[in-house]
mmCIF file of C-alpha atoms in Angstrom:
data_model
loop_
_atom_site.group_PDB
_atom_site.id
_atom_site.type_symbol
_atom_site.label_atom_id
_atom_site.label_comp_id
_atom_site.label_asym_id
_atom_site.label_seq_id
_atom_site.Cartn_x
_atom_site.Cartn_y
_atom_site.Cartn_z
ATOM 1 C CA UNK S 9 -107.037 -286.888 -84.720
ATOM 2 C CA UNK S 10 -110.080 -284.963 -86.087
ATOM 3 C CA UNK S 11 -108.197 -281.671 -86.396
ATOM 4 C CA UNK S 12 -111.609 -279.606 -87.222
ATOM 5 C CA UNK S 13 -109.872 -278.357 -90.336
ATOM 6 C CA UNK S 14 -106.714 -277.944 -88.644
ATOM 7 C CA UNK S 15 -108.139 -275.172 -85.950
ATOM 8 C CA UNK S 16 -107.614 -277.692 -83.053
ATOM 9 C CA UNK S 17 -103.663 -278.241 -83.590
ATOM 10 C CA UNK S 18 -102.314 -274.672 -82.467
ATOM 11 C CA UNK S 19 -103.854 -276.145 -79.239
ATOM 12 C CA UNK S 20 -102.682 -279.617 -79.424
ATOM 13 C CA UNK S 21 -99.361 -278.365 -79.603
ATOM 14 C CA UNK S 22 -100.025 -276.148 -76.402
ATOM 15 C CA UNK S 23 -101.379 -278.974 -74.528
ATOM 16 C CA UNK S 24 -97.866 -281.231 -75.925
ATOM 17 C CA UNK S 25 -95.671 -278.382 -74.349
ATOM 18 C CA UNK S 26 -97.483 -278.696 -71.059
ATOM 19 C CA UNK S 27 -96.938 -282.726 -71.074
ATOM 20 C CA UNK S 28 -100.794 -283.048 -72.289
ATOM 21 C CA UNK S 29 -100.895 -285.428 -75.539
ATOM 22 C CA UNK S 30 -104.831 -285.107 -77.208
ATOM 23 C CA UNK S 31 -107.538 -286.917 -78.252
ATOM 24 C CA UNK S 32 -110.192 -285.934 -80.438
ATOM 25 C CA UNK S 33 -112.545 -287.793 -82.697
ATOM 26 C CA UNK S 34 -115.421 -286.779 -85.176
ATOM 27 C CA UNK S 35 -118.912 -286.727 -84.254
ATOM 28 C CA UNK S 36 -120.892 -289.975 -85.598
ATOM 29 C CA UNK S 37 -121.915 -289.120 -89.220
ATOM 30 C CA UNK S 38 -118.783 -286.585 -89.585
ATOM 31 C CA UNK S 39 -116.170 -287.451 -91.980
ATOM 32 C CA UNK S 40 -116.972 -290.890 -92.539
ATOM 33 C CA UNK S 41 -117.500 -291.856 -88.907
ATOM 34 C CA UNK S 42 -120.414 -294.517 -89.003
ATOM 35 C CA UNK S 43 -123.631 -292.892 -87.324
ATOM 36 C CA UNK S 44 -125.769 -289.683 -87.025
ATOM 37 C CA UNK S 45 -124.817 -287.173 -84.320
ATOM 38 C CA UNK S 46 -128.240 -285.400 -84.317
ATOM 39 C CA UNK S 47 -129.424 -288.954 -83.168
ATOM 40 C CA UNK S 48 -127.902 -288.346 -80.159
ATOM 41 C CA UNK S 49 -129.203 -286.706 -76.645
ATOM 42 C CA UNK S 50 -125.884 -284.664 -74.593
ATOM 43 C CA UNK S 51 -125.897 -288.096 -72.358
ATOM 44 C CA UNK S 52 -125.115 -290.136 -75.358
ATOM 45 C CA UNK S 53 -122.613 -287.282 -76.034
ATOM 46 C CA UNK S 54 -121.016 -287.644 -72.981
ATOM 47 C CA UNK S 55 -121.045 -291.678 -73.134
ATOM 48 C CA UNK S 56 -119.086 -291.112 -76.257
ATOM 49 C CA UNK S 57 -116.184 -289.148 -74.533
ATOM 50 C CA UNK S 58 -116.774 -291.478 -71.177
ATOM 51 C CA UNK S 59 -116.108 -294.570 -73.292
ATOM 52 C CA UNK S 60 -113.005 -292.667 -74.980
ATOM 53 C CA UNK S 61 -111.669 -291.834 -71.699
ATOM 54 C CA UNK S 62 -111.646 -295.422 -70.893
ATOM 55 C CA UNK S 63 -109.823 -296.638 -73.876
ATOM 56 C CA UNK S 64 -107.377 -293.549 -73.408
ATOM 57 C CA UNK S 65 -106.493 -295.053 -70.147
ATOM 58 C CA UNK S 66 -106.524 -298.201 -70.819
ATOM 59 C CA UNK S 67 -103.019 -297.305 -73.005
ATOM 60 C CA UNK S 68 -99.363 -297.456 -71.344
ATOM 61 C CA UNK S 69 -97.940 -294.318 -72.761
ATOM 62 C CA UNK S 70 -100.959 -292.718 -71.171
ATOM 63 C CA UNK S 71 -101.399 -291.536 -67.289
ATOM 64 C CA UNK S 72 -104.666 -292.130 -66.145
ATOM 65 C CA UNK S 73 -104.460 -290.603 -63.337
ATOM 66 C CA UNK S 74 -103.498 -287.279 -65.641
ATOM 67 C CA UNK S 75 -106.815 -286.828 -67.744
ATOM 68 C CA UNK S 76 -109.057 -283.904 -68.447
ATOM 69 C CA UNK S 77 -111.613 -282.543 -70.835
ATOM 70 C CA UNK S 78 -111.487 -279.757 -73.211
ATOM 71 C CA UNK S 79 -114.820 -278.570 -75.043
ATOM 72 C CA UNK S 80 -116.478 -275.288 -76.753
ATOM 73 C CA UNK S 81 -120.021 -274.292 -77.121
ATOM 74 C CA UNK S 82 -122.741 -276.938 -76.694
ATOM 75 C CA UNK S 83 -119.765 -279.116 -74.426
ATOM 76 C CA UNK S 84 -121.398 -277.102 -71.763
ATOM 77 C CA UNK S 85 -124.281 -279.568 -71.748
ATOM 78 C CA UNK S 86 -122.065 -282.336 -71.817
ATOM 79 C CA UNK S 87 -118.736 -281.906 -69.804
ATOM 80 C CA UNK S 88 -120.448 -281.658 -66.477
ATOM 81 C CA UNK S 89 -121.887 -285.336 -67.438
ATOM 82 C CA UNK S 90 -118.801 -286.634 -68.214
ATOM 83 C CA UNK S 91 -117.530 -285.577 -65.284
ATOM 84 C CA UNK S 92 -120.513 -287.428 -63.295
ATOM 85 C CA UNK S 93 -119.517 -290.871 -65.245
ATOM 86 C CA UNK S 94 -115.699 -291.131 -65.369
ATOM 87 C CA UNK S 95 -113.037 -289.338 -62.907
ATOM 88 C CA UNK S 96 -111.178 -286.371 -64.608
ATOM 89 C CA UNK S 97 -109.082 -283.789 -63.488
ATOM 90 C CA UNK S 98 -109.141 -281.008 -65.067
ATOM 91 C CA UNK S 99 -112.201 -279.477 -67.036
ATOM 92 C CA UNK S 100 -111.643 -276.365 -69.907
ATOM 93 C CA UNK S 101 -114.723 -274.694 -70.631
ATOM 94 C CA UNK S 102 -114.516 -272.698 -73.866
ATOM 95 C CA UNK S 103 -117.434 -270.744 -74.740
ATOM 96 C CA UNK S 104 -119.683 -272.894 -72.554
ATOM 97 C CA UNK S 105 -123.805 -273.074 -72.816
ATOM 98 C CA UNK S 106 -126.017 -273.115 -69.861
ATOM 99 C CA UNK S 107 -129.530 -273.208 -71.037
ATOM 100 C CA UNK S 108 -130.514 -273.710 -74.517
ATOM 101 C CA UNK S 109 -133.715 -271.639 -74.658
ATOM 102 C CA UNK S 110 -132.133 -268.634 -72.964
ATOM 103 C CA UNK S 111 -128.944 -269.408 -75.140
ATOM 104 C CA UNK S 112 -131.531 -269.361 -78.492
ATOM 105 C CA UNK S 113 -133.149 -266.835 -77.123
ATOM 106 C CA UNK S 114 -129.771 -264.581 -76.897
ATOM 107 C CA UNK S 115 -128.562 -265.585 -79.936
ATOM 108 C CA UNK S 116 -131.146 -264.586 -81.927
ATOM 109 C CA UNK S 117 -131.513 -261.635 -80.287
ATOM 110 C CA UNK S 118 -127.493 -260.628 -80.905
ATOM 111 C CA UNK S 119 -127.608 -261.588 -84.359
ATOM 112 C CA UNK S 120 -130.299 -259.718 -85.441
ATOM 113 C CA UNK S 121 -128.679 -256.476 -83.474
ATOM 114 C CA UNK S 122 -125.589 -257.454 -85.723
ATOM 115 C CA UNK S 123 -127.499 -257.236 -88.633
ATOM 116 C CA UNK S 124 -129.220 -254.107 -87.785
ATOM 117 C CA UNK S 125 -132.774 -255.586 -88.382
ATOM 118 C CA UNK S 126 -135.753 -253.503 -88.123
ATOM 119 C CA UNK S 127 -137.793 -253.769 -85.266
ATOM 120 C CA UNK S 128 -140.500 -255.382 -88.158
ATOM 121 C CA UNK S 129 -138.264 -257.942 -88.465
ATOM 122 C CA UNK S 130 -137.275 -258.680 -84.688
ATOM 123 C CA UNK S 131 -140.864 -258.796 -83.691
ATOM 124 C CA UNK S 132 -141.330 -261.429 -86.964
ATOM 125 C CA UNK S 133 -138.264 -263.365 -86.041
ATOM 126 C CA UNK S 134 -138.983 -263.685 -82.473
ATOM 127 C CA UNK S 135 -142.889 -264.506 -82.771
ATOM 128 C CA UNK S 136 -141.332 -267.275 -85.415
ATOM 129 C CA UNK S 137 -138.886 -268.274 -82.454
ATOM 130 C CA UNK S 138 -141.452 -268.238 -79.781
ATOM 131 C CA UNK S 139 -144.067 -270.660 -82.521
ATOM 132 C CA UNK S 140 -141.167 -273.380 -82.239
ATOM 133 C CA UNK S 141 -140.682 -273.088 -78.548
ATOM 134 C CA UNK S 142 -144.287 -273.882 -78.290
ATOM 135 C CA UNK S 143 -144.112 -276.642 -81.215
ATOM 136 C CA UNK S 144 -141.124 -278.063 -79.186
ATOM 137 C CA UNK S 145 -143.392 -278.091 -75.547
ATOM 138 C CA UNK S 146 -146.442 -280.266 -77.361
ATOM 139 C CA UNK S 147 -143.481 -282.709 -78.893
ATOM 140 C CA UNK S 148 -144.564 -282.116 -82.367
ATOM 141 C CA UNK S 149 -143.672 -283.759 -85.760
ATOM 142 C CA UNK S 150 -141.033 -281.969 -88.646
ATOM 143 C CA UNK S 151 -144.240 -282.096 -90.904
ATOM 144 C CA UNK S 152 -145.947 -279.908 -88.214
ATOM 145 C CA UNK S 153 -143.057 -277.775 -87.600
ATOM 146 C CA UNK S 154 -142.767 -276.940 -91.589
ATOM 147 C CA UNK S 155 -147.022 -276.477 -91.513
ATOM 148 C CA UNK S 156 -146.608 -274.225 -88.934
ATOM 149 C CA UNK S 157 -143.745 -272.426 -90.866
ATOM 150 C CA UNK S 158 -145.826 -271.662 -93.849
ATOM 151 C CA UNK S 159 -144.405 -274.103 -95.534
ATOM 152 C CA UNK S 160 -141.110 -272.728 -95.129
ATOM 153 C CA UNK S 161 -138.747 -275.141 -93.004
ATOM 154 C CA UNK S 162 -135.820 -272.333 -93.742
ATOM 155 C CA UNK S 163 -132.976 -275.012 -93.385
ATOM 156 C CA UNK S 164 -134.646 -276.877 -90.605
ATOM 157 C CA UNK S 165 -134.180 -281.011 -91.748
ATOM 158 C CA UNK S 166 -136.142 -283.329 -90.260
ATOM 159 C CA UNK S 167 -133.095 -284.748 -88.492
ATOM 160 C CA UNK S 168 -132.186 -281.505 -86.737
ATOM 161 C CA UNK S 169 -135.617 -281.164 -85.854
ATOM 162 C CA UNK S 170 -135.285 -284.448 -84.329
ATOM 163 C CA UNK S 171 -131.927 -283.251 -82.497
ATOM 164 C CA UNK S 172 -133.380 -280.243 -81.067
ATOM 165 C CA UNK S 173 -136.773 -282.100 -79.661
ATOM 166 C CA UNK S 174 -133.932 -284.402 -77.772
ATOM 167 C CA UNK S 175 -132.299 -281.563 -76.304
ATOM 168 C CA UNK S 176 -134.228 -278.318 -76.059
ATOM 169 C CA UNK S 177 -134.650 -278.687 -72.490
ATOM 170 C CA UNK S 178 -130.851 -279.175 -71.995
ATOM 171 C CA UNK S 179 -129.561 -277.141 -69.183
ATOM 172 C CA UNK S 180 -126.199 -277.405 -67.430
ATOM 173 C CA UNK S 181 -127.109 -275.682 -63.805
ATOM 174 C CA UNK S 182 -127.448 -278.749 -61.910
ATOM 175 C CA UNK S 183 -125.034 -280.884 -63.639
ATOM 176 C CA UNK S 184 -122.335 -278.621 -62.969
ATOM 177 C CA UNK S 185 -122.227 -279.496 -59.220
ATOM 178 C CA UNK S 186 -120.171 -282.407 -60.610
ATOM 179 C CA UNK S 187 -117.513 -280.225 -61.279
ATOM 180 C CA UNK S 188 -116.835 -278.760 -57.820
ATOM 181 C CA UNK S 189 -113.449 -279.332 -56.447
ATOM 182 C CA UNK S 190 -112.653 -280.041 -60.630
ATOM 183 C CA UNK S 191 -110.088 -277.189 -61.496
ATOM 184 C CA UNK S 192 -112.103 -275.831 -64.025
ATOM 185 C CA UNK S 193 -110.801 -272.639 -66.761
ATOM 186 C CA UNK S 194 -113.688 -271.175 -68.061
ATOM 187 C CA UNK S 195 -112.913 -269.544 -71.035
ATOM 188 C CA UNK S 196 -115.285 -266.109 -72.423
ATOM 189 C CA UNK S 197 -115.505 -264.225 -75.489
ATOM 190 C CA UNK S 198 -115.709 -260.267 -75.376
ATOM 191 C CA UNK S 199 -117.809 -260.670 -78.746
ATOM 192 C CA UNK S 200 -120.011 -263.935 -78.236
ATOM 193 C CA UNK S 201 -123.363 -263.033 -80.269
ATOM 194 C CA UNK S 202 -123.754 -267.416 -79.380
ATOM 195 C CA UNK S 203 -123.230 -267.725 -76.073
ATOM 196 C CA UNK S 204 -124.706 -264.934 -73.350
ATOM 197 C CA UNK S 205 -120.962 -264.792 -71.533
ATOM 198 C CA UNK S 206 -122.398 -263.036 -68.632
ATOM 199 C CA UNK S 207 -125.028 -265.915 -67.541
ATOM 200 C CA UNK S 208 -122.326 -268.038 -68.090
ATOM 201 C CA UNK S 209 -119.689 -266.966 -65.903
ATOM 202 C CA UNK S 210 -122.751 -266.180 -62.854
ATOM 203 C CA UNK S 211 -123.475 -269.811 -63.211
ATOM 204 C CA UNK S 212 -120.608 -271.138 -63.104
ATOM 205 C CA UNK S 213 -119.649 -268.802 -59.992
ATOM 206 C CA UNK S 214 -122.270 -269.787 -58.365
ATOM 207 C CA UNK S 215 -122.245 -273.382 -58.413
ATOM 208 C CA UNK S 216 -118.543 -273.743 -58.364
ATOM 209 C CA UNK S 217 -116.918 -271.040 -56.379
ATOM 210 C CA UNK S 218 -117.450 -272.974 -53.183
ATOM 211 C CA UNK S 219 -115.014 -275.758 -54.869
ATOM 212 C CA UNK S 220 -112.326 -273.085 -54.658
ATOM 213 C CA UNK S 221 -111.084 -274.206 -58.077
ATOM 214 C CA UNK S 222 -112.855 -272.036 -60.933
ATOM 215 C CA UNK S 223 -110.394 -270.242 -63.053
ATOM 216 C CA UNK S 224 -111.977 -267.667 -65.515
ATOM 217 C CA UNK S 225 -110.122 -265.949 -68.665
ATOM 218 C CA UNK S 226 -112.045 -263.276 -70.466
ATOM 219 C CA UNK S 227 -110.856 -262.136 -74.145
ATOM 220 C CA UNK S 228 -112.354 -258.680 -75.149
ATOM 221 C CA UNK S 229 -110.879 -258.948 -78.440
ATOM 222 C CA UNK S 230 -112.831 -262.901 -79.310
ATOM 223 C CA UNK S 231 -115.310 -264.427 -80.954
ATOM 224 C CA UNK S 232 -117.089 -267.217 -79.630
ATOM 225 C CA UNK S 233 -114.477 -269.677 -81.391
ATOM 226 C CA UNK S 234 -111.936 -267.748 -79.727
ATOM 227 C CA UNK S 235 -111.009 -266.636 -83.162
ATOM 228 C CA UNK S 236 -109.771 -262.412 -82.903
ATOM 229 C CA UNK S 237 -112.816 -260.566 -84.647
ATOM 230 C CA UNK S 238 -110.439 -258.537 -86.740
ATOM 231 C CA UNK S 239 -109.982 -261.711 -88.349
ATOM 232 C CA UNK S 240 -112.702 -263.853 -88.228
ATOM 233 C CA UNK S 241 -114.730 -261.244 -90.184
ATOM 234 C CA UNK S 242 -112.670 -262.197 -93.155
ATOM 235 C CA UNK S 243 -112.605 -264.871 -94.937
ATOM 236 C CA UNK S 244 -109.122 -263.837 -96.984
ATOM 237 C CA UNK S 245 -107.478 -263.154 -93.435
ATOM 238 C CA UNK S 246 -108.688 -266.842 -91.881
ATOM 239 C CA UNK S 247 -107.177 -268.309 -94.906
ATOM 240 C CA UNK S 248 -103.825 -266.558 -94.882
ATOM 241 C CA UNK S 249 -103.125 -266.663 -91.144
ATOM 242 C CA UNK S 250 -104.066 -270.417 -91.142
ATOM 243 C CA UNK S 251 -101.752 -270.893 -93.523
ATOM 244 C CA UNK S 252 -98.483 -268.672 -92.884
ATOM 245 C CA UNK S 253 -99.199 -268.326 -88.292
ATOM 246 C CA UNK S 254 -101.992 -270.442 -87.272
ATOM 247 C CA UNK S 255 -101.324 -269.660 -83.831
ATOM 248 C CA UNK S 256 -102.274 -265.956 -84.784
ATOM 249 C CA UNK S 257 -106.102 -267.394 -84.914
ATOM 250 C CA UNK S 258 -106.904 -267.103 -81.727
ATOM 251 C CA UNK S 259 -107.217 -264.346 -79.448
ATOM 252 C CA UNK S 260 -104.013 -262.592 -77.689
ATOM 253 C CA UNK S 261 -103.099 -265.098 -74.511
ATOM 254 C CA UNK S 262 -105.924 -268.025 -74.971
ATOM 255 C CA UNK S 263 -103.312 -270.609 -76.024
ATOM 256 C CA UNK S 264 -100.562 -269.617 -73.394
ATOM 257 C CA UNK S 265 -103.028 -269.336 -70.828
ATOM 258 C CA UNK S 266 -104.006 -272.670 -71.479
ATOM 259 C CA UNK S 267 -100.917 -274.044 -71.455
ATOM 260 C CA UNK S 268 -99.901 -272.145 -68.226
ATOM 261 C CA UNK S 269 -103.414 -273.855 -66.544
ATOM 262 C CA UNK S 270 -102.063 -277.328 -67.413
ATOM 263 C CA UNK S 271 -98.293 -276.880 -66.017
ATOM 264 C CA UNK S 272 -99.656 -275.317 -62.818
ATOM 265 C CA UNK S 273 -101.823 -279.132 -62.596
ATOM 266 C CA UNK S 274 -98.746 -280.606 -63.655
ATOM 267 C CA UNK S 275 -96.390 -279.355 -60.944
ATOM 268 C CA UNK S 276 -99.095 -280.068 -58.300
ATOM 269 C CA UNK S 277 -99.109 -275.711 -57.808
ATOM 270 C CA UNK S 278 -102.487 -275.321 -58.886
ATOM 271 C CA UNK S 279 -104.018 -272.113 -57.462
ATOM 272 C CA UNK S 280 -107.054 -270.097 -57.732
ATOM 273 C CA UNK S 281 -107.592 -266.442 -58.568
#
């Protein structure tokens, strides 16, 4: 029941009116559960969920046969491997990664145009970016990293350098042939300075449209948390619409078109755009 400050129960309570009940944990090392996540690699990620699938269907008020996966942002490393380990069937893709260089790469890029840097300081920022790429190729130590940074680790931990040197290389192309003949919603922000949307959905078209059963949902008006911008740029309007219409988070149609996806598997009418 890790409720991710209550964000996640607006869509709980969509996936309850579709006949979905949900399960969802904390990340080892989050909110007292024993562990470190940035220990972990995406296939001991996707162990973790594997091994909760089991016990989730290994309960009696639970259909086995009735069991799916729902994950945002760096799940796109990790659903597709799930999917390789343990039947499912049903994937939602929110926000998905394909390749973390290319996604670091974009996200830097986006941020900076957000910002309205100087081209100074994108040609800094990116030489700094392309010095760890090359840090990450020849496997080298946090006290090398921080050397290399001038001394400056700027919020890099030895940990998360850890994490990333496990997973740099992560990239979701091939696993997501595991997915074909999965119905899969792929969910896309209009206003994703994380993810590069575009590479996204041309991946996933490509490796799953033979499948026949790749549903996409694009929200113009979303951030890549599938917050509306118009409020996730404030923190006084996150606080009040959590509070008085939670539902109002997200942007216009994500949660009903979720729960219209899980019916349509429910009544067997599944169909594909």
């Amino acid at each position: 029941d890790a409720t991710h400050d209550d964000g996640y129960k607006p869509m709980w309570e969509a996936n309850a009116k579709a006949g979905y009940a949900s399960l969802s944990w904390d990340k080892p090392g989050v909110a007292g559960a024993p562990g470190n996540w940035l220990d972990q690699s995406m296939d001991d990620r996707a162990d973790e969920a594997a091994a909760a699938i089991a016990w989730a269907r290994a309960r009696p008020d639970i259909d086995g046969d009735r069991i799916g996966l729902w994950g945002a942002s760096q799940a796109g490393w990790v659903l597709p491997k799930i999917a390789a380990k343990t039947p499912v069937t049903f994937v939602i893709a929110v926000s998905p990664a394909i390749n973390w260089l290319q996604q670091g790469r974009y996200n830097l890029l986006a941020t900076l145009r957000a910002d309205g840097a100087s081209a100074a300081r994108t040609e800094a920022e990116v030489a700094r970016s392309d010095t760890t790429r090359r840090l990450l190729e020849r496997h080298a130590t946090f006290e090398e990293y921080v050397r290399a940074m001038g001394g400056d680790a700027d919020g890099m931990t030895a940990d998360r350098w850890g994490f990333i040197s496990k997973n740099y290389t992560a990239d979701a192309t091939q696993d997501l042939r595991a997915l074909r003949g999965v119905p899969v919603l792929l969910t896309l922000a209009g206003h994703d300075i994380n993810v590069d949307t575009a590479d996204t959905e041309r991946t996933y078209h490509k490796v799953l449209d033979a499948g026949g059963a790749l549903t996409v949902k694009r929200y113009p008006d979303a951030t890549h948390s599938l917050l509306k911008q118009s409020i996730e740029q404030s923190d006084l309007k996150i606080t009040l619409t959590a509070l008085f219409s939670p539902h109002s988070l997200f942007a216009d149609g994500f949660l009903a078109d979720q729960r219209q996806f899980l019916r349509e598997l429910s009544r067997g009418s599944y169909t594909t755009p």
